XYZ file of C-alpha atoms in Angstrom:
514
model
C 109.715 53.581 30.503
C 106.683 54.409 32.706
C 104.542 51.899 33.589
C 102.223 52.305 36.590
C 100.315 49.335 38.862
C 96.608 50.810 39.097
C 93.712 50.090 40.542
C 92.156 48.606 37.404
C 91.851 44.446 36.433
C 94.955 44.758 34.395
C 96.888 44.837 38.202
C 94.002 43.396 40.939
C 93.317 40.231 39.078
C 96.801 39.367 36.542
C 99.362 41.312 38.698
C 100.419 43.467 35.536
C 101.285 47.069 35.446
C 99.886 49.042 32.928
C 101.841 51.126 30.282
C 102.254 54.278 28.866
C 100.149 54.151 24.916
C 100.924 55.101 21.711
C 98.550 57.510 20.041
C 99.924 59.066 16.423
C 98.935 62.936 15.702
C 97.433 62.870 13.057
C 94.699 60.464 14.084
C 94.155 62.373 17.237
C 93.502 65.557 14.853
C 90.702 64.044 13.215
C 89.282 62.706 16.386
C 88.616 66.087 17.823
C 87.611 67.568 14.024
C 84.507 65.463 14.384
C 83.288 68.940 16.081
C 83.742 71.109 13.364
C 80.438 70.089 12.377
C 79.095 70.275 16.150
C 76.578 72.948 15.569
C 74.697 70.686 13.566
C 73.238 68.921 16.091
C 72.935 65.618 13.886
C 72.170 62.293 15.803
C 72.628 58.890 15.298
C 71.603 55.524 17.079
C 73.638 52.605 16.250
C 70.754 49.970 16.731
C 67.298 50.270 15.277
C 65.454 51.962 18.394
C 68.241 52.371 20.361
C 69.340 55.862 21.945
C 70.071 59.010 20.291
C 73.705 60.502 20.266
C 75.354 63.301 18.789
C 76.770 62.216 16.010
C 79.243 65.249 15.544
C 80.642 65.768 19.340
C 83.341 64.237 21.295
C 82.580 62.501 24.626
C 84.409 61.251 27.347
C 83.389 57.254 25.878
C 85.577 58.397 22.567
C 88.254 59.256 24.219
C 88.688 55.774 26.499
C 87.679 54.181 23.494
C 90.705 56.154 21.840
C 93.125 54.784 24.177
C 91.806 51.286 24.180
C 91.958 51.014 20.223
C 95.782 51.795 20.216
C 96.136 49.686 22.753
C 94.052 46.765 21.328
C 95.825 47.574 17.577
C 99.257 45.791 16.162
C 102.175 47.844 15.151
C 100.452 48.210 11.556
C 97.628 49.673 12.989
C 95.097 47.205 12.010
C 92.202 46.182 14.211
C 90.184 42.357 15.182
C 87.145 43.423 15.392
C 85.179 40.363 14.613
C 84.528 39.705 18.114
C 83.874 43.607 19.871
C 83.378 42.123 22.919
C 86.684 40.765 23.327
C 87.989 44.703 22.969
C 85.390 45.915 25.426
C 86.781 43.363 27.611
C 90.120 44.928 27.272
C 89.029 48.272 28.041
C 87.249 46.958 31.321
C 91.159 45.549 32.448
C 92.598 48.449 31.547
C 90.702 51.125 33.073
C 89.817 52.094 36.598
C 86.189 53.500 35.914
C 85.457 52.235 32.458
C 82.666 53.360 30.321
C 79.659 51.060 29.876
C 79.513 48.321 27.049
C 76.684 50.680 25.688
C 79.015 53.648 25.282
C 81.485 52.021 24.141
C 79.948 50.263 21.256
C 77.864 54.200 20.396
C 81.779 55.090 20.091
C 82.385 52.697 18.003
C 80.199 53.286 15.282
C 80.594 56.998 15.376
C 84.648 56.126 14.848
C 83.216 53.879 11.863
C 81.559 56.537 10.506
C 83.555 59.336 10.440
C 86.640 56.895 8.775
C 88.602 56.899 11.739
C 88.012 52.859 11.614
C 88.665 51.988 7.865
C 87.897 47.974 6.488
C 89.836 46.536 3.486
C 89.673 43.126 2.224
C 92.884 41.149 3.170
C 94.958 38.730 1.217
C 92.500 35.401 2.188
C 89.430 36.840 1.633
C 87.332 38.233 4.710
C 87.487 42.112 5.670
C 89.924 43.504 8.046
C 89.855 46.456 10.037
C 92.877 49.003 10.572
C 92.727 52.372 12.285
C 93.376 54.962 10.072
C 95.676 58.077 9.934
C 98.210 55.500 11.835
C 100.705 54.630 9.089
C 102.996 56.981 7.115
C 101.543 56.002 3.222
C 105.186 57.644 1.845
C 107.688 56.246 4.176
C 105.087 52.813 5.334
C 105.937 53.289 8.630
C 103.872 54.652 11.693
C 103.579 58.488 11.668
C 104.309 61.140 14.419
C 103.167 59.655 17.266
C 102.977 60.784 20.922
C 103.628 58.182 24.511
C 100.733 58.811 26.563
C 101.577 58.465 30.230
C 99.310 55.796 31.986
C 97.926 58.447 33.840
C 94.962 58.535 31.151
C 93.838 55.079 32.507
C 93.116 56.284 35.844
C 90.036 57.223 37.962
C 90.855 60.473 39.005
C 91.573 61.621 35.001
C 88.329 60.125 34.378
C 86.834 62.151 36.968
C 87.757 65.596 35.183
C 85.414 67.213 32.959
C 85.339 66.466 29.490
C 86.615 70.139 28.617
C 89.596 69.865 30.909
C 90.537 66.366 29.407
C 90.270 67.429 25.953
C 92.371 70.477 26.930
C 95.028 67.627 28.569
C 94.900 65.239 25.944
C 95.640 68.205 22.945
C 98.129 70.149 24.882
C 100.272 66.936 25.722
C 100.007 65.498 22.594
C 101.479 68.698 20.994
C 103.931 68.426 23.934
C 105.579 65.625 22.525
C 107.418 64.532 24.981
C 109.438 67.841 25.242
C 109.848 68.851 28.986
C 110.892 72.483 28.240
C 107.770 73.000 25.516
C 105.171 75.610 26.658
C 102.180 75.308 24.896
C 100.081 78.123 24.561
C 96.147 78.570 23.480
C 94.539 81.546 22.428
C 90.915 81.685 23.489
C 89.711 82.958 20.183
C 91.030 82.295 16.906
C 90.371 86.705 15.697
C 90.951 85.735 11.855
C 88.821 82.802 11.925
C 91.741 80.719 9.918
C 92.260 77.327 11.239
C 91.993 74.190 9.952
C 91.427 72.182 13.044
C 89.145 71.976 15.810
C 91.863 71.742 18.449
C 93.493 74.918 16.874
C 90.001 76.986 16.685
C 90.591 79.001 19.881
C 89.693 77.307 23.377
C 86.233 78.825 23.562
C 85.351 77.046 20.698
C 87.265 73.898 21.422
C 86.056 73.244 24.775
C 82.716 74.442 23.715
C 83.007 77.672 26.377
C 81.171 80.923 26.168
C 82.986 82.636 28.464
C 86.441 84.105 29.376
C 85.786 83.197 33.379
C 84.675 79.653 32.215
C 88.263 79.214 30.757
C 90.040 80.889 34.135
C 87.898 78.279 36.204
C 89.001 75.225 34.068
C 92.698 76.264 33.965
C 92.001 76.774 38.253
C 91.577 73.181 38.626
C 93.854 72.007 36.638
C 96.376 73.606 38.843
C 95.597 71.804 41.736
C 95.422 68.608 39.571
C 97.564 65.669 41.044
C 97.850 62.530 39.451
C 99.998 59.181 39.679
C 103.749 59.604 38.471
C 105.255 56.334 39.351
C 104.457 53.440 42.174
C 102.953 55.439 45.762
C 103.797 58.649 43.947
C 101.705 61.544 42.724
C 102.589 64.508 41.678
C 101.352 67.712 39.732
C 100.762 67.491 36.076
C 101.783 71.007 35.261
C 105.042 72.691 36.552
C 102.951 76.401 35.267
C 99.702 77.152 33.796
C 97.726 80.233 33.650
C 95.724 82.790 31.322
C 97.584 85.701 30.043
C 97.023 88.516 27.635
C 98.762 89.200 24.880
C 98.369 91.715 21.431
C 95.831 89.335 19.927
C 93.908 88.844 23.202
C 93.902 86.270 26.276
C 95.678 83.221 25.700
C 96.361 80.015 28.340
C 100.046 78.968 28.944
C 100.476 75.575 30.084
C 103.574 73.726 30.720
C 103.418 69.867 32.375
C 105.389 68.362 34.529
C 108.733 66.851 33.218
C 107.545 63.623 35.274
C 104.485 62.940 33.335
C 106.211 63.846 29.886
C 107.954 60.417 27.997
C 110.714 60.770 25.380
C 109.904 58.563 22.038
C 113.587 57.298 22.434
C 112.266 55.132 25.853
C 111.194 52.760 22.261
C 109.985 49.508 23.767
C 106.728 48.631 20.988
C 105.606 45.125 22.528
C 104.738 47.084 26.103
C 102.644 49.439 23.933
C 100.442 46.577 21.561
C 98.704 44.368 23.335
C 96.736 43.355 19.822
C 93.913 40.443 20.458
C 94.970 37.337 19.509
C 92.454 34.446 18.430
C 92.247 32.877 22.218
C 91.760 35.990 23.674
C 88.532 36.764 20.902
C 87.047 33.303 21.198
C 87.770 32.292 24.738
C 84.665 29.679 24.877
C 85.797 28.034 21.862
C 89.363 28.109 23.087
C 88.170 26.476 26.721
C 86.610 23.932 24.244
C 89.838 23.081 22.127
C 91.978 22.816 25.609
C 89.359 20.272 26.642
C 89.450 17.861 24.038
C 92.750 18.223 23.522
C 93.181 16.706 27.648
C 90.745 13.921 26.486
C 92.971 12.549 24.153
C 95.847 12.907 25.640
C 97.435 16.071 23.497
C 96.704 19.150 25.887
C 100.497 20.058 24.998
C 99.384 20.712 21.479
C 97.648 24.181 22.503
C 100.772 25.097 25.411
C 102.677 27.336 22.954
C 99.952 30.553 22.900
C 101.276 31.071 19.135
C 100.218 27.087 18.085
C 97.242 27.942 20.150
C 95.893 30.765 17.882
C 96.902 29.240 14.967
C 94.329 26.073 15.984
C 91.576 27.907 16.878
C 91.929 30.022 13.651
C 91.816 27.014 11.534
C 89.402 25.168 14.202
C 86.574 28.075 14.926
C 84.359 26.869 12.518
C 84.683 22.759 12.420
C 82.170 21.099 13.837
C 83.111 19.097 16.658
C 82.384 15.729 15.742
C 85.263 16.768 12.926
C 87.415 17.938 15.786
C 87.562 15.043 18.013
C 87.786 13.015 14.804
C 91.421 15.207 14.048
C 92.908 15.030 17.931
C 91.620 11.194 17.558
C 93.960 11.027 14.465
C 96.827 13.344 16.626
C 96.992 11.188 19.483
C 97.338 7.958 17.422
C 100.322 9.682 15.753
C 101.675 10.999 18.761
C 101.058 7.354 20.459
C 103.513 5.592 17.516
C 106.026 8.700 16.661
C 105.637 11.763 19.364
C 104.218 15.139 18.680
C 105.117 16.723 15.245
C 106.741 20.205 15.156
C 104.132 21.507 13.343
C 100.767 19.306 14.741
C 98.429 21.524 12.719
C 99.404 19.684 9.451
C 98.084 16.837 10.852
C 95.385 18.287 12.293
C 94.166 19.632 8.806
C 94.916 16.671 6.691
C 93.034 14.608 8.832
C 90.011 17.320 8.859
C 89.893 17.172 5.010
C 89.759 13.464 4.581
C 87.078 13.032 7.293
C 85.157 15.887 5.207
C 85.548 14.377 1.968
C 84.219 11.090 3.316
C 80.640 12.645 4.962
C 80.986 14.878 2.168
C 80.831 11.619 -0.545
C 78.095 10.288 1.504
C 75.993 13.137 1.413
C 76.159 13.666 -2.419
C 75.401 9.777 -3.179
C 72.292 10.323 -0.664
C 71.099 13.298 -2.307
C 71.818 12.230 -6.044
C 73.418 15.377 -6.528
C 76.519 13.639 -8.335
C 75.312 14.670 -12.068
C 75.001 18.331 -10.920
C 78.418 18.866 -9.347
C 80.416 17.307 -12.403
C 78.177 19.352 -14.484
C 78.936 19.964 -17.844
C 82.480 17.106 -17.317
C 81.619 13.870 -18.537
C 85.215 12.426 -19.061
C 86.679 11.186 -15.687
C 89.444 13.598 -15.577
C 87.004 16.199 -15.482
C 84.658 14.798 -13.195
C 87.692 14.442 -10.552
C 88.175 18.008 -10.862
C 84.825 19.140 -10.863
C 84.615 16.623 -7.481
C 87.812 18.862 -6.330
C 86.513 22.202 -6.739
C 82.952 21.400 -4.558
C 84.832 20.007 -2.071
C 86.994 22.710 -1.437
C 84.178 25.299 -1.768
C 81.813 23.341 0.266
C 84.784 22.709 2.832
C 85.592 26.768 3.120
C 82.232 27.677 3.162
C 82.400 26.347 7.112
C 78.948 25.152 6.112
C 78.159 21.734 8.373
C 77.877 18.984 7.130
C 73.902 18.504 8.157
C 73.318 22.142 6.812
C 74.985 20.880 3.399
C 73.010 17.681 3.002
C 69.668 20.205 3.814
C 71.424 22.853 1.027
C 72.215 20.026 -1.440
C 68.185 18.116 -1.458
C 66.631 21.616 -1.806
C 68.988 22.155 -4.770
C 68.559 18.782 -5.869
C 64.884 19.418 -6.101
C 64.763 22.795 -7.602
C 67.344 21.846 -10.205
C 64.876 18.729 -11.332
C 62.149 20.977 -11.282
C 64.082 23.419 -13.591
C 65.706 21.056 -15.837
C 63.865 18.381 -15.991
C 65.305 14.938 -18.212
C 64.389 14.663 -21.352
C 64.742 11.721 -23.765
C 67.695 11.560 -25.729
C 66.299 12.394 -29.489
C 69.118 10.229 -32.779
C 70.348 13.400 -33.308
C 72.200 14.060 -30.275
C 74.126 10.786 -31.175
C 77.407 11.455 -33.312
C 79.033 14.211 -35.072
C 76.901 16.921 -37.250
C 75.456 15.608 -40.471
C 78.024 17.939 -43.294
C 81.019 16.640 -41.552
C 83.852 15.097 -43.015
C 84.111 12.412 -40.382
C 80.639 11.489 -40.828
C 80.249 11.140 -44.598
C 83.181 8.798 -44.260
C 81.269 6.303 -41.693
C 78.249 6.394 -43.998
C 79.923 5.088 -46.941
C 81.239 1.840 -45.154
C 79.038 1.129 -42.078
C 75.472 1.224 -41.402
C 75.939 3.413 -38.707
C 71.820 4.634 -38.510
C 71.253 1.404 -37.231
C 74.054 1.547 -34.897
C 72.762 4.868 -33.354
C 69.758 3.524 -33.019
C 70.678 1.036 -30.602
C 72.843 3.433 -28.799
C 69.295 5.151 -28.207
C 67.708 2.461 -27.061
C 70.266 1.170 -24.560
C 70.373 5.385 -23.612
C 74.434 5.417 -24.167
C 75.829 8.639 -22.837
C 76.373 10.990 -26.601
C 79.565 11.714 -24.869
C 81.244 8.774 -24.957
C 79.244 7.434 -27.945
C 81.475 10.401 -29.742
C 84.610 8.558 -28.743
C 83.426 5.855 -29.939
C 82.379 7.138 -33.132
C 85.668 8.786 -33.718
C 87.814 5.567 -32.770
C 85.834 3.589 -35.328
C 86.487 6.585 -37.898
C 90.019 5.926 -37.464
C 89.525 2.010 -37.710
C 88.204 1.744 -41.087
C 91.218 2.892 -42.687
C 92.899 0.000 -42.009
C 90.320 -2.629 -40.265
C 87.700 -5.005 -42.150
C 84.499 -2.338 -42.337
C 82.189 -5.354 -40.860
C 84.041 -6.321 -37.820
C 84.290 -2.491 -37.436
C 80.592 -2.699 -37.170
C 80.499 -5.412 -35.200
C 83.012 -3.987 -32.807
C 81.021 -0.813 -32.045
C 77.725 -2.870 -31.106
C 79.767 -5.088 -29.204
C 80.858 -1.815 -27.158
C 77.619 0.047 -26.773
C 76.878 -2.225 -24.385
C 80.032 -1.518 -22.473
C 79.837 2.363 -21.961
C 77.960 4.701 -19.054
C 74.216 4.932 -19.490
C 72.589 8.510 -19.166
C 68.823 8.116 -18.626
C 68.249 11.743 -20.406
C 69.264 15.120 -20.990
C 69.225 17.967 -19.289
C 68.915 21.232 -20.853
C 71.264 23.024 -18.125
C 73.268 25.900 -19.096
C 77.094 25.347 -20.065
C 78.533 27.432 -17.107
C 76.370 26.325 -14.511
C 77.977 25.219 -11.530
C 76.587 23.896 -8.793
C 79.025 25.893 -5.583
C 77.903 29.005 -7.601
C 74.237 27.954 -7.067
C 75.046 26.990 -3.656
C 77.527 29.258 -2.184
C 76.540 32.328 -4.321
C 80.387 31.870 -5.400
């Protein structure tokens, strides 16, 4: 395999070499159709105010940015691109005269736009992003693809013109590693049939008018020398000219065995170097490794895999909950030594420290009746508890922006459902019931409702009560059955009113917009 030291970051600053890239057909084909509609003219800006760019043309920023995204991808083809930067910042290693952060994010919008970026929503919720035209859909597995010599990463390739890289990049991609393939061009496509831009004649293509303007390209090109290996250039074509042939002039080009790399040289994890979570969020990860030294547990972010796993589930905490969790690490690692998976911990003790501020906020804010809402049975209410908590924990909300969330709900909600007194009719079963007629013919039970209303029982539990006394009659003294319920009005939860809230109201819906 040919990998190269340049004069880029990648080498001056890590020591690394940089390697040859993996770019599949088909996606290349579509990059250079965005100027089939080039006569358009159509612009775009991709900030409110910001410059105008063809929207419809190819520049030399889509075609680092090309190499970059392959680079930056997995072996699935999909894409981080929550934090852009952290891809910019790749291109900037990778290339000896990189394009400017402006540039690069125009490029990235236009790929956005013309589907060459795709999102879908992944298995845990949030979109992800995957380049498309990179997998096979019938056989799931990357298509044709083409090794692009490191060659494309270096100054002097990004010092041709735009017409003579495009002309490279096409012809060496159809190539295909094959040191004996000649490609040929014609200049003009006579019966007009093509279905790609590459393929529409090199006139067109390369956006030339004239036959001289394609002798002059294919002139310099000649004379083109770039690097082959370490302290070693050489020519990138072995032959290339313009001939003419019975449909007109066409350009033969063949390259230079040297530059050309064979598929079977198959070595994927030199090809990927997809962004992992320390290399997106290196502040936060900085963060993590210092806290993690103040308690004693910097070995819990030395494997780079454990690493990115923690600042995945740590990105959002806030850090008063982090210290809290290495606190809780280093006292386990103090009695028993570090776990083999210190993440567990890590979240357990995260959850139980939220719970706690979380209780504490809702007693504060009297929210407690709207978050069991409609439960009124304790089973209920510890699953309606449940269900907040997790919302409220994965909505990475803190906890001061929660208590702020939960009083202005707290007082809207009031506003909008204000308590009402509880009217004798919301106490007990319906009049025409069966269970009712029976209560009525041995126990005074008006008069027991009655002081249910005045001592404001909850009707919910009141029912229970109502029904166990139904079933004690059958057998039990009607009287003491009498006396019994009084006795236990006293006994059950007091409700000060009701509120006229609907039956599927919940209160992470209102929240969270769940």
């Amino acid at each position: 395999m040919q990998a190269l030291i340049l004069a880029n970051k990648l080498a001056l600053e890590e020591n690394l070499p940089t390697y040859p890239v993996k770019i599949t057909s088909l996606f290349l084909t579509h990059l250079f159709d965005i100027n089939m509609n080039f006569k358009s003219r159509m612009k775009f800006s991709f900030r409110a105010g910001g410059t105008l760019r063809l929207k419809d043309h190819v520049t030399q920023a889509d075609l680092q940015l090309l190499f970059i995204l392959f680079r930056c991808c997995n072996a699935y083809g999909y894409l981080e691109l929550s934090n852009r930067k952290a891809i910019y910042r790749q291109l900037e290693r990778e290339f000896e005269a990189p394009i400017s952060e402006s540039q690069f994010y125009a490029s990235l919008e236009k790929f956005i736009h013309h589907d060459l970026i795709v999102s879908e929503v992944s298995v845990d919720g949030p979109n992800r992003h995957k380049l498309n035209y990179f997998m096979n859909e019938k056989t799931s597995k990357i298509g044709h693809y083409v090794l692009f010599h490191p060659f494309v990463f270096t100054r002097s390739f990004h010092q041709l013109t735009l017409a003579e890289k495009k002309l490279i990049i096409s012809a060496y991609a159809q190539a295909s590693g094959n040191p004996n393939k000649v490609i040929s061009r014609n200049l003009k496509q006579l019966n007009g049939n093509f279905k790609h831009a590459q393929f529409a004649g090199l006139l067109e293509f390369l956006h030339k008018s004239q036959k001289s303007h394609i002798q002059e390209l294919l002139d310099n090109l000649k004379s083109l020398t770039l690097p082959v290996e370490a302290q070693k250039k050489g020519a990138l074509f072995d032959d290339i000219e313009l001939l003419k042939g019975k449909s007109g002039f066409k350009a033969q080009l063949k390259f230079n065995r040297d530059f050309l790399i064979s598929v079977a040289e198959e070595e994927p994890q030199k090809y990927y170097r997809p962004l992992d979570a320390c290399t997106l969020y290196p502040k936060f990860y900085a963060l993590l490794k210092r806290e993690a030294e103040y308690y004693g547990i910097g070995e819990v972010l030395s494997d780079r895999s454990d690493a990115n796993r923690l600042v995945k589930i740590l990105r959002q905490v806030n850090v008063r909950l982090i210290r809290h969790a290495f606190y809780k690490l280093s006292s386990y690692v103090s009695l028993k030594g570090m776990p083999r998976k210190p993440e567990f911990i890590i979240k357990e003790s995260l959850e139980s420290k939220f719970n706690e501020m979380l209780d504490t906020v809702i007693n504060k804010t009297g929210a407690e009746e709207f978050i069991r809402w409609p439960e009124t049975k304790e089973e209920g209410i510890k699953e309606r508890n449940w269900r907040f908590s997790h919302v409220a924990s994965k909505s990475k909300l803190g906890i001061r922006k929660l208590r702020t969330r939960l009083l202005n709900a707290v007082k809207n909600l009031n506003v909008a459902y204000p308590i009402l007194p509880w009217q004798i009719s919301d106490y007990g079963g319906e009049e025409n019931t069966y269970q009712n007629s029976e209560l009525r013919k041995y126990l005074n039970i008006d008069s027991i409702k009655e002081e249910a209303l005045k001592l404001k029982v909850d009707p919910y539990y009141y029912g229970d009560l109502e029904y166990n006394a139904y079933i004690a009659i059958r057998t039990k003294d009607p009287k003491s059955v009498e006396e019994w319920m009084l006795g236990e009005l006293h006994r059950l939860p007091v409700l000060p009113g009701k509120r006229l809230i609907p039956y599927n109201f919940r209160l992470e819906n209102f929240l969270f917009n769940e």
